[in-house]
Amino acid sequence: MITLTVNGHQHAIDAEPDTPLLYVLRDELGLNGAKFGCGLGQCGACTVIVDGSAVFSCLTPIALLPGRPVTTIEGLGTAAAPGPVQRAFITEQAAQCGYCIAGMVMRAQALLARSPTPTEQEIRDGMNPNLCRCGTHMRILAAVRRAAGMAPVQKADAR
Ligand code: FES
Ligand code: FES
């Protein structure tokens, strides 16, 4: 048994120590926000926060997690009461298919917790590990800027 703390709740998990956190979240705990994209640490669809840092849950074995709190998108808010970063993504209509968005929100959440007033370059570098196959990156960046309380970038500058 491995005890995980997810969104403030403790769970005793009966699984092999090398089981990826993503599988436990989705299959054991019913937390389906984090998505399986590549399973290889290349897309970020599975991003959650561990100990304050954004991690690829597809590559994170649960053996590494006792005593290290995990936060998933479900821990940030609900559909009825979304958290501030979630609200910014909704306002900027950052989702197209939506598959990448939970991971994007979690990476933005970790970035803004670490750096509440980021520069444009910090936002771009910070969000860089996560991919959006629909190509809504400009709206995603706008959402992160909004969540950080930054002025919107003018279209001519949004390259
Ligand atoms: S599913 Fe984890 S990085 Fe792609
Ligand atoms: S909105 Fe479809 S992959 Fe990002």
Tab-separated table of N, CA and C and ligand atoms in Angstrom:
chain	number	residue	atom	x	y	z
A	1	MET	N	0.836	-1.205	0.000
A	1	MET	CA	0.000	0.000	0.000
A	1	MET	C	0.870	1.255	0.000
A	2	ILE	N	0.486	2.201	-0.813
A	2	ILE	CA	1.176	3.488	-0.850
A	2	ILE	C	0.129	4.567	-0.580
A	3	THR	N	0.451	5.448	0.352
A	3	THR	CA	-0.503	6.510	0.696
A	3	THR	C	-0.174	7.763	-0.099
A	4	LEU	N	-1.167	8.223	-0.846
A	4	LEU	CA	-1.016	9.456	-1.625
A	4	LEU	C	-1.949	10.521	-1.063
A	5	THR	N	-1.467	11.752	-1.070
A	5	THR	CA	-2.318	12.882	-0.694
A	5	THR	C	-2.635	13.653	-1.961
A	6	VAL	N	-3.895	13.602	-2.347
A	6	VAL	CA	-4.328	14.227	-3.602
A	6	VAL	C	-5.434	15.227	-3.291
A	7	ASN	N	-5.202	16.463	-3.665
A	7	ASN	CA	-6.174	17.534	-3.419
A	7	ASN	C	-6.602	17.575	-1.955
A	8	GLY	N	-5.648	17.315	-1.077
A	8	GLY	CA	-5.900	17.416	0.362
A	8	GLY	C	-6.484	16.177	0.998
A	9	HIS	N	-6.743	15.142	0.209
A	9	HIS	CA	-7.318	13.914	0.754
A	9	HIS	C	-6.298	12.780	0.651
A	10	GLN	N	-6.238	11.963	1.692
A	10	GLN	CA	-5.313	10.830	1.673
A	10	GLN	C	-6.004	9.597	1.089
A	11	HIS	N	-5.233	8.854	0.295
A	11	HIS	CA	-5.753	7.633	-0.335
A	11	HIS	C	-4.711	6.540	-0.168
A	12	ALA	N	-5.155	5.367	0.275
A	12	ALA	CA	-4.276	4.197	0.327
A	12	ALA	C	-4.423	3.464	-0.997
A	13	ILE	N	-3.320	3.379	-1.733
A	13	ILE	CA	-3.364	2.825	-3.082
A	13	ILE	C	-2.673	1.472	-3.101
A	14	ASP	N	-3.389	0.472	-3.582
A	14	ASP	CA	-2.830	-0.873	-3.700
A	14	ASP	C	-2.391	-1.064	-5.151
A	15	ALA	N	-1.165	-0.680	-5.423
A	15	ALA	CA	-0.645	-0.775	-6.797
A	15	ALA	C	0.862	-0.927	-6.737
A	16	GLU	N	1.431	-1.381	-7.849
A	16	GLU	CA	2.890	-1.523	-7.919
A	16	GLU	C	3.547	-0.144	-7.767
A	17	PRO	N	4.709	-0.097	-7.108
A	17	PRO	CA	5.366	1.196	-6.873
A	17	PRO	C	5.712	1.955	-8.149
A	18	ASP	N	5.902	1.225	-9.252
A	18	ASP	CA	6.261	1.928	-10.488
A	18	ASP	C	5.041	2.335	-11.318
A	19	THR	N	3.854	2.169	-10.754
A	19	THR	CA	2.654	2.589	-11.482
A	19	THR	C	2.675	4.102	-11.671
A	20	PRO	N	2.466	4.583	-12.893
A	20	PRO	CA	2.444	6.041	-13.089
A	20	PRO	C	1.276	6.693	-12.336
A	21	LEU	N	1.569	7.846	-11.772
A	21	LEU	CA	0.532	8.594	-11.057
A	21	LEU	C	-0.704	8.803	-11.921
A	22	LEU	N	-0.503	9.063	-13.207
A	22	LEU	CA	-1.654	9.317	-14.091
A	22	LEU	C	-2.647	8.167	-14.048
A	23	TYR	N	-2.159	6.934	-14.060
A	23	TYR	CA	-3.059	5.783	-14.056
A	23	TYR	C	-3.837	5.709	-12.744
A	24	VAL	N	-3.160	6.019	-11.651
A	24	VAL	CA	-3.845	5.968	-10.344
A	24	VAL	C	-4.911	7.065	-10.268
A	25	LEU	N	-4.556	8.249	-10.726
A	25	LEU	CA	-5.536	9.345	-10.690
A	25	LEU	C	-6.784	8.968	-11.475
A	26	ARG	N	-6.587	8.485	-12.680
A	26	ARG	CA	-7.726	8.238	-13.562
A	26	ARG	C	-8.458	6.943	-13.218
A	27	ASP	N	-7.697	5.875	-12.976
A	27	ASP	CA	-8.326	4.552	-12.852
A	27	ASP	C	-8.727	4.210	-11.425
A	28	GLU	N	-7.987	4.714	-10.445
A	28	GLU	CA	-8.299	4.368	-9.050
A	28	GLU	C	-9.103	5.462	-8.362
A	29	LEU	N	-8.781	6.705	-8.647
A	29	LEU	CA	-9.395	7.806	-7.901
A	29	LEU	C	-10.502	8.523	-8.682
A	30	GLY	N	-10.685	8.160	-9.936
A	30	GLY	CA	-11.754	8.779	-10.724
A	30	GLY	C	-11.519	10.249	-11.022
A	31	LEU	N	-10.255	10.660	-10.984
A	31	LEU	CA	-9.921	12.052	-11.303
A	31	LEU	C	-9.457	12.080	-12.765
A	32	ASN	N	-10.356	12.426	-13.655
A	32	ASN	CA	-10.101	12.275	-15.086
A	32	ASN	C	-9.656	13.561	-15.774
A	33	GLY	N	-9.375	14.585	-14.979
A	33	GLY	CA	-8.931	15.844	-15.581
A	33	GLY	C	-7.611	15.692	-16.302
A	34	ALA	N	-6.639	15.094	-15.644
A	34	ALA	CA	-5.346	14.845	-16.290
A	34	ALA	C	-5.553	13.807	-17.395
A	35	LYS	N	-4.997	14.095	-18.570
A	35	LYS	CA	-5.247	13.241	-19.738
A	35	LYS	C	-3.998	12.448	-20.127
A	36	PHE	N	-4.246	11.299	-20.757
A	36	PHE	CA	-3.160	10.550	-21.379
A	36	PHE	C	-3.011	11.058	-22.813
A	37	GLY	N	-1.869	11.638	-23.092
A	37	GLY	CA	-1.604	12.085	-24.463
A	37	GLY	C	-0.578	11.181	-25.112
A	38	CYS	N	0.678	11.363	-24.719
A	38	CYS	CA	1.767	10.580	-25.325
A	38	CYS	C	2.276	9.476	-24.404
A	39	GLY	N	2.144	9.685	-23.101
A	39	GLY	CA	2.702	8.720	-22.152
A	39	GLY	C	4.212	8.736	-22.100
A	40	LEU	N	4.820	9.736	-22.703
A	40	LEU	CA	6.282	9.784	-22.859
A	40	LEU	C	6.906	11.081	-22.349
A	41	GLY	N	6.121	11.913	-21.686
A	41	GLY	CA	6.677	13.179	-21.217
A	41	GLY	C	6.900	14.180	-22.325
A	42	GLN	N	6.106	14.097	-23.380
A	42	GLN	CA	6.345	14.981	-24.523
A	42	GLN	C	5.198	15.937	-24.835
A	43	CYS	N	4.050	15.794	-24.135
A	43	CYS	CA	2.914	16.643	-24.529
A	43	CYS	C	2.340	17.485	-23.399
A	44	GLY	N	2.412	16.991	-22.174
A	44	GLY	CA	1.927	17.766	-21.033
A	44	GLY	C	0.448	17.602	-20.733
A	45	ALA	N	-0.264	16.782	-21.480
A	45	ALA	CA	-1.698	16.619	-21.217
A	45	ALA	C	-1.961	16.056	-19.823
A	46	CYS	N	-0.970	15.390	-19.274
A	46	CYS	CA	-1.104	14.714	-17.979
A	46	CYS	C	-0.597	15.552	-16.805
A	47	THR	N	-0.286	16.831	-17.045
A	47	THR	CA	0.403	17.646	-16.034
A	47	THR	C	-0.427	17.824	-14.765
A	48	VAL	N	0.196	17.584	-13.635
A	48	VAL	CA	-0.379	17.884	-12.319
A	48	VAL	C	0.718	18.592	-11.520
A	49	ILE	N	0.369	18.997	-10.313
A	49	ILE	CA	1.350	19.679	-9.459
A	49	ILE	C	1.725	18.758	-8.306
A	50	VAL	N	3.024	18.565	-8.118
A	50	VAL	CA	3.540	17.793	-6.987
A	50	VAL	C	4.513	18.687	-6.228
A	51	ASP	N	4.247	18.864	-4.950
A	51	ASP	CA	5.146	19.708	-4.133
A	51	ASP	C	5.331	21.082	-4.754
A	52	GLY	N	4.318	21.610	-5.407
A	52	GLY	CA	4.396	22.955	-5.969
A	52	GLY	C	4.958	23.030	-7.379
A	53	SER	N	5.433	21.910	-7.911
A	53	SER	CA	6.006	21.930	-9.263
A	53	SER	C	5.121	21.166	-10.236
A	54	ALA	N	5.047	21.664	-11.465
A	54	ALA	CA	4.317	20.952	-12.508
A	54	ALA	C	5.119	19.722	-12.916
A	55	VAL	N	4.459	18.582	-12.966
A	55	VAL	CA	5.142	17.348	-13.371
A	55	VAL	C	4.276	16.615	-14.389
A	56	PHE	N	4.936	15.773	-15.175
A	56	PHE	CA	4.214	14.871	-16.080
A	56	PHE	C	3.779	13.652	-15.262
A	57	SER	N	2.497	13.516	-15.018
A	57	SER	CA	2.057	12.398	-14.174
A	57	SER	C	2.208	11.062	-14.880
A	58	CYS	N	2.331	11.072	-16.217
A	58	CYS	CA	2.541	9.812	-16.942
A	58	CYS	C	3.926	9.238	-16.671
A	59	LEU	N	4.848	10.080	-16.211
A	59	LEU	CA	6.225	9.640	-15.967
A	59	LEU	C	6.561	9.585	-14.482
A	60	THR	N	5.576	9.833	-13.619
A	60	THR	CA	5.855	9.935	-12.192
A	60	THR	C	5.370	8.686	-11.475
A	61	PRO	N	6.283	7.780	-11.063
A	61	PRO	CA	5.840	6.586	-10.351
A	61	PRO	C	5.340	6.940	-8.952
A	62	ILE	N	4.319	6.235	-8.525
A	62	ILE	CA	3.710	6.583	-7.230
A	62	ILE	C	4.672	6.339	-6.071
A	63	ALA	N	5.699	5.525	-6.277
A	63	ALA	CA	6.672	5.283	-5.202
A	63	ALA	C	7.360	6.574	-4.765
A	64	LEU	N	7.375	7.583	-5.640
A	64	LEU	CA	8.053	8.845	-5.311
A	64	LEU	C	7.164	9.795	-4.530
A	65	LEU	N	5.902	9.428	-4.285
A	65	LEU	CA	4.941	10.433	-3.861
A	65	LEU	C	4.511	10.436	-2.393
A	66	PRO	N	4.763	9.407	-1.596
A	66	PRO	CA	4.358	9.515	-0.199
A	66	PRO	C	4.970	10.758	0.456
A	67	GLY	N	4.129	11.523	1.157
A	67	GLY	CA	4.600	12.734	1.821
A	67	GLY	C	4.728	13.933	0.904
A	68	ARG	N	4.359	13.771	-0.379
A	68	ARG	CA	4.463	14.889	-1.330
A	68	ARG	C	3.069	15.167	-1.903
A	69	PRO	N	2.457	16.275	-1.511
A	69	PRO	CA	1.072	16.520	-1.931
A	69	PRO	C	0.927	16.698	-3.437
A	70	VAL	N	-0.134	16.095	-3.949
A	70	VAL	CA	-0.466	16.166	-5.374
A	70	VAL	C	-1.704	17.044	-5.534
A	71	THR	N	-1.657	17.943	-6.500
A	71	THR	CA	-2.846	18.725	-6.837
A	71	THR	C	-3.184	18.478	-8.293
A	72	THR	N	-4.455	18.200	-8.538
A	72	THR	CA	-4.931	18.018	-9.909
A	72	THR	C	-5.885	19.162	-10.237
A	73	ILE	N	-6.312	19.204	-11.482
A	73	ILE	CA	-7.233	20.268	-11.902
A	73	ILE	C	-8.492	20.258	-11.034
A	74	GLU	N	-8.895	19.085	-10.559
A	74	GLU	CA	-10.100	19.003	-9.722
A	74	GLU	C	-9.897	19.721	-8.394
A	75	GLY	N	-8.630	19.940	-8.014
A	75	GLY	CA	-8.349	20.615	-6.756
A	75	GLY	C	-8.350	22.131	-6.871
A	76	LEU	N	-8.477	22.637	-8.082
A	76	LEU	CA	-8.425	24.092	-8.262
A	76	LEU	C	-9.799	24.745	-8.232
A	77	GLY	N	-10.824	23.981	-8.490
A	77	GLY	CA	-12.160	24.558	-8.537
A	77	GLY	C	-13.117	23.562	-9.162
A	78	THR	N	-14.343	24.005	-9.324
A	78	THR	CA	-15.367	23.148	-9.927
A	78	THR	C	-15.952	23.874	-11.137
A	79	ALA	N	-16.779	23.166	-11.882
A	79	ALA	CA	-17.436	23.814	-13.018
A	79	ALA	C	-18.272	24.991	-12.540
A	80	ALA	N	-18.898	24.842	-11.377
A	80	ALA	CA	-19.735	25.926	-10.850
A	80	ALA	C	-18.901	27.029	-10.219
A	81	ALA	N	-17.757	26.666	-9.685
A	81	ALA	CA	-16.912	27.648	-8.994
A	81	ALA	C	-15.456	27.443	-9.397
A	82	PRO	N	-15.133	27.814	-10.645
A	82	PRO	CA	-13.745	27.626	-11.106
A	82	PRO	C	-12.783	28.543	-10.359
A	83	GLY	N	-11.542	28.088	-10.250
A	83	GLY	CA	-10.506	28.906	-9.629
A	83	GLY	C	-10.057	30.017	-10.574
A	84	PRO	N	-9.222	30.924	-10.083
A	84	PRO	CA	-8.828	32.094	-10.874
A	84	PRO	C	-8.157	31.739	-12.211
A	85	VAL	N	-7.276	30.757	-12.214
A	85	VAL	CA	-6.608	30.413	-13.479
A	85	VAL	C	-7.620	29.764	-14.424
A	86	GLN	N	-8.462	28.909	-13.877
A	86	GLN	CA	-9.512	28.306	-14.711
A	86	GLN	C	-10.420	29.387	-15.307
A	87	ARG	N	-10.770	30.373	-14.489
A	87	ARG	CA	-11.640	31.468	-14.977
A	87	ARG	C	-10.965	32.218	-16.122
A	88	ALA	N	-9.674	32.436	-15.999
A	88	ALA	CA	-8.955	33.154	-17.065
A	88	ALA	C	-8.986	32.354	-18.362
A	89	PHE	N	-8.821	31.044	-18.275
A	89	PHE	CA	-8.875	30.203	-19.480
A	89	PHE	C	-10.276	30.238	-20.094
A	90	ILE	N	-11.295	30.256	-19.247
A	90	ILE	CA	-12.675	30.315	-19.756
A	90	ILE	C	-12.918	31.666	-20.432
A	91	THR	N	-12.511	32.726	-19.783
A	91	THR	CA	-12.745	34.072	-20.329
A	91	THR	C	-12.056	34.249	-21.672
A	92	GLU	N	-10.843	33.704	-21.790
A	92	GLU	CA	-10.101	33.835	-23.055
A	92	GLU	C	-10.504	32.770	-24.065
A	93	GLN	N	-11.459	31.907	-23.698
A	93	GLN	CA	-11.907	30.818	-24.581
A	93	GLN	C	-10.705	30.071	-25.145
A	94	ALA	N	-9.825	29.649	-24.219
A	94	ALA	CA	-8.559	29.034	-24.627
A	94	ALA	C	-8.730	27.610	-25.144
A	95	ALA	N	-9.832	26.976	-24.824
A	95	ALA	CA	-10.002	25.579	-25.243
A	95	ALA	C	-10.635	25.482	-26.618
A	96	GLN	N	-10.081	24.574	-27.432
A	96	GLN	CA	-10.792	24.196	-28.655
A	96	GLN	C	-11.343	22.790	-28.402
A	97	CYS	N	-10.560	21.733	-28.613
A	97	CYS	CA	-11.061	20.404	-28.238
A	97	CYS	C	-11.002	20.225	-26.719
A	98	GLY	N	-10.072	20.921	-26.072
A	98	GLY	CA	-9.979	20.875	-24.617
A	98	GLY	C	-9.035	19.827	-24.056
A	99	TYR	N	-8.486	18.979	-24.920
A	99	TYR	CA	-7.713	17.836	-24.397
A	99	TYR	C	-6.469	18.282	-23.627
A	100	CYS	N	-5.853	19.338	-24.073
A	100	CYS	CA	-4.617	19.796	-23.423
A	100	CYS	C	-4.856	20.701	-22.230
A	101	ILE	N	-6.095	21.165	-22.055
A	101	ILE	CA	-6.322	22.346	-21.215
A	101	ILE	C	-6.077	22.098	-19.726
A	102	ALA	N	-6.470	20.940	-19.223
A	102	ALA	CA	-6.220	20.691	-17.792
A	102	ALA	C	-4.718	20.766	-17.507
A	103	GLY	N	-3.929	20.184	-18.398
A	103	GLY	CA	-2.479	20.235	-18.223
A	103	GLY	C	-1.953	21.658	-18.334
A	104	MET	N	-2.502	22.418	-19.270
A	104	MET	CA	-2.085	23.813	-19.421
A	104	MET	C	-2.412	24.614	-18.161
A	105	VAL	N	-3.615	24.411	-17.638
A	105	VAL	CA	-4.018	25.145	-16.429
A	105	VAL	C	-3.098	24.790	-15.261
A	106	MET	N	-2.773	23.521	-15.138
A	106	MET	CA	-1.912	23.118	-14.017
A	106	MET	C	-0.513	23.696	-14.167
A	107	ARG	N	0.005	23.729	-15.394
A	107	ARG	CA	1.345	24.311	-15.576
A	107	ARG	C	1.297	25.810	-15.306
A	108	ALA	N	0.221	26.470	-15.741
A	108	ALA	CA	0.085	27.904	-15.464
A	108	ALA	C	-0.053	28.155	-13.966
A	109	GLN	N	-0.805	27.314	-13.303
A	109	GLN	CA	-1.003	27.457	-11.852
A	109	GLN	C	0.343	27.378	-11.125
A	110	ALA	N	1.143	26.402	-11.476
A	110	ALA	CA	2.453	26.247	-10.829
A	110	ALA	C	3.356	27.430	-11.162
A	111	LEU	N	3.309	27.866	-12.409
A	111	LEU	CA	4.132	29.008	-12.833
A	111	LEU	C	3.783	30.260	-12.042
A	112	LEU	N	2.475	30.530	-11.916
A	112	LEU	CA	2.051	31.773	-11.258
A	112	LEU	C	2.230	31.704	-9.747
A	113	ALA	N	2.184	30.488	-9.192
A	113	ALA	CA	2.463	30.358	-7.756
A	113	ALA	C	3.931	30.663	-7.468
A	114	ARG	N	4.781	30.247	-8.401
A	114	ARG	CA	6.221	30.450	-8.244
A	114	ARG	C	6.603	31.893	-8.600
A	115	SER	N	5.911	32.443	-9.579
A	115	SER	CA	6.266	33.758	-10.113
A	115	SER	C	4.972	34.524	-10.401
A	116	PRO	N	4.395	35.172	-9.397
A	116	PRO	CA	3.060	35.787	-9.560
A	116	PRO	C	3.030	36.934	-10.565
A	117	THR	N	4.170	37.553	-10.817
A	117	THR	CA	4.204	38.642	-11.804
A	117	THR	C	5.256	38.312	-12.869
A	118	PRO	N	4.981	37.305	-13.688
A	118	PRO	CA	5.983	36.836	-14.653
A	118	PRO	C	6.158	37.808	-15.809
A	119	THR	N	7.319	37.747	-16.415
A	119	THR	CA	7.516	38.459	-17.669
A	119	THR	C	6.884	37.631	-18.794
A	120	GLU	N	6.734	38.270	-19.950
A	120	GLU	CA	6.220	37.540	-21.115
A	120	GLU	C	7.117	36.327	-21.421
A	121	GLN	N	8.419	36.532	-21.320
A	121	GLN	CA	9.338	35.429	-21.626
A	121	GLN	C	9.202	34.309	-20.604
A	122	GLU	N	9.006	34.669	-19.333
A	122	GLU	CA	8.818	33.630	-18.304
A	122	GLU	C	7.557	32.817	-18.580
A	123	ILE	N	6.520	33.495	-19.031
A	123	ILE	CA	5.283	32.766	-19.353
A	123	ILE	C	5.542	31.805	-20.517
A	124	ARG	N	6.174	32.302	-21.559
A	124	ARG	CA	6.416	31.454	-22.738
A	124	ARG	C	7.331	30.283	-22.393
A	125	ASP	N	8.397	30.576	-21.644
A	125	ASP	CA	9.309	29.489	-21.253
A	125	ASP	C	8.607	28.507	-20.318
A	126	GLY	N	7.824	29.059	-19.376
A	126	GLY	CA	7.161	28.213	-18.392
A	126	GLY	C	6.130	27.284	-19.006
A	127	MET	N	5.421	27.774	-20.032
A	127	MET	CA	4.364	26.981	-20.655
A	127	MET	C	4.903	26.083	-21.766
A	128	ASN	N	6.168	26.262	-22.112
A	128	ASN	CA	6.745	25.593	-23.276
A	128	ASN	C	6.626	24.060	-23.274
A	129	PRO	N	6.731	23.386	-22.102
A	129	PRO	CA	6.670	21.913	-22.163
A	129	PRO	C	5.315	21.362	-22.606
A	130	ASN	N	4.263	22.174	-22.575
A	130	ASN	CA	2.927	21.663	-22.889
A	130	ASN	C	2.537	22.020	-24.316
A	131	LEU	N	1.994	21.041	-25.008
A	131	LEU	CA	1.602	21.223	-26.407
A	131	LEU	C	0.088	21.278	-26.546
A	132	CYS	N	-0.360	22.037	-27.547
A	132	CYS	CA	-1.785	22.062	-27.906
A	132	CYS	C	-1.880	21.698	-29.377
A	133	ARG	N	-2.494	20.557	-29.636
A	133	ARG	CA	-2.570	20.105	-31.025
A	133	ARG	C	-3.572	20.911	-31.831
A	134	CYS	N	-4.474	21.616	-31.146
A	134	CYS	CA	-5.428	22.460	-31.855
A	134	CYS	C	-4.825	23.809	-32.218
A	135	GLY	N	-3.673	24.114	-31.659
A	135	GLY	CA	-3.014	25.366	-32.002
A	135	GLY	C	-3.611	26.591	-31.341
A	136	THR	N	-4.159	26.437	-30.137
A	136	THR	CA	-4.721	27.615	-29.464
A	136	THR	C	-3.691	28.281	-28.546
A	137	HIS	N	-2.430	28.123	-28.874
A	137	HIS	CA	-1.387	28.622	-27.960
A	137	HIS	C	-1.533	30.115	-27.659
A	138	MET	N	-1.940	30.899	-28.632
A	138	MET	CA	-2.022	32.340	-28.379
A	138	MET	C	-3.114	32.644	-27.364
A	139	ARG	N	-4.211	31.910	-27.422
A	139	ARG	CA	-5.275	32.119	-26.430
A	139	ARG	C	-4.847	31.593	-25.060
A	140	ILE	N	-4.101	30.519	-25.077
A	140	ILE	CA	-3.598	29.981	-23.805
A	140	ILE	C	-2.653	30.995	-23.151
A	141	LEU	N	-1.760	31.566	-23.952
A	141	LEU	CA	-0.862	32.592	-23.407
A	141	LEU	C	-1.656	33.796	-22.913
A	142	ALA	N	-2.695	34.166	-23.635
A	142	ALA	CA	-3.542	35.278	-23.194
A	142	ALA	C	-4.207	34.953	-21.863
A	143	ALA	N	-4.609	33.703	-21.698
A	143	ALA	CA	-5.241	33.292	-20.441
A	143	ALA	C	-4.250	33.372	-19.282
A	144	VAL	N	-3.014	32.971	-19.541
A	144	VAL	CA	-2.010	33.033	-18.468
A	144	VAL	C	-1.728	34.495	-18.115
A	145	ARG	N	-1.631	35.334	-19.148
A	145	ARG	CA	-1.435	36.772	-18.873
A	145	ARG	C	-2.597	37.318	-18.050
A	146	ARG	N	-3.799	36.936	-18.423
A	146	ARG	CA	-4.980	37.415	-17.689
A	146	ARG	C	-4.921	36.940	-16.244
A	147	ALA	N	-4.594	35.680	-16.044
A	147	ALA	CA	-4.523	35.151	-14.681
A	147	ALA	C	-3.458	35.870	-13.861
A	148	ALA	N	-2.428	36.366	-14.551
A	148	ALA	CA	-1.349	37.084	-13.866
A	148	ALA	C	-1.672	38.562	-13.702
A	149	GLY	N	-2.825	38.988	-14.221
A	149	GLY	CA	-3.212	40.390	-14.099
A	149	GLY	C	-2.460	41.295	-15.047
A	150	MET	N	-1.907	40.724	-16.139
A	150	MET	CA	-1.143	41.528	-17.106
A	150	MET	C	-2.082	42.091	-18.162
A	151	ALA	N	-1.644	43.190	-18.763
A	151	ALA	CA	-2.407	43.778	-19.858
A	151	ALA	C	-2.343	42.835	-21.054
A	152	PRO	N	-3.441	42.764	-21.828
A	152	PRO	CA	-3.413	41.922	-23.038
A	152	PRO	C	-2.354	42.423	-24.005
A	153	VAL	N	-1.750	41.493	-24.754
A	153	VAL	CA	-0.784	41.851	-25.791
A	153	VAL	C	-1.546	42.244	-27.036
A	154	GLN	N	-1.120	43.336	-27.659
A	154	GLN	CA	-1.776	43.758	-28.906
A	154	GLN	C	-1.493	42.734	-29.990
A	155	LYS	N	-2.415	42.617	-30.950
A	155	LYS	CA	-2.293	41.573	-31.987
A	155	LYS	C	-0.943	41.622	-32.711
A	156	ALA	N	-0.484	42.819	-33.043
A	156	ALA	CA	0.767	42.940	-33.798
A	156	ALA	C	1.953	42.424	-32.993
A	157	ASP	N	1.818	42.413	-31.648
A	157	ASP	CA	2.931	41.959	-30.799
A	157	ASP	C	2.830	40.488	-30.449
A	158	ALA	N	1.711	39.855	-30.769
A	158	ALA	CA	1.433	38.497	-30.281
A	158	ALA	C	2.050	37.451	-31.186
A	159	ARG	N	3.375	37.514	-31.346
A	159	ARG	CA	4.045	36.540	-32.199
A	159	ARG	C	4.829	35.568	-31.342
B	1	FES	S1	0.807	12.090	-21.505
B	1	FES	FE1	2.290	12.762	-20.105
B	1	FES	S2	3.523	14.129	-21.241
B	1	FES	FE2	2.131	13.336	-22.710
B	2	FES	S1	-7.429	22.640	-27.287
B	2	FES	FE1	-7.227	20.777	-28.424
B	2	FES	S2	-5.245	20.069	-27.921
B	2	FES	FE2	-5.347	22.029	-27.012
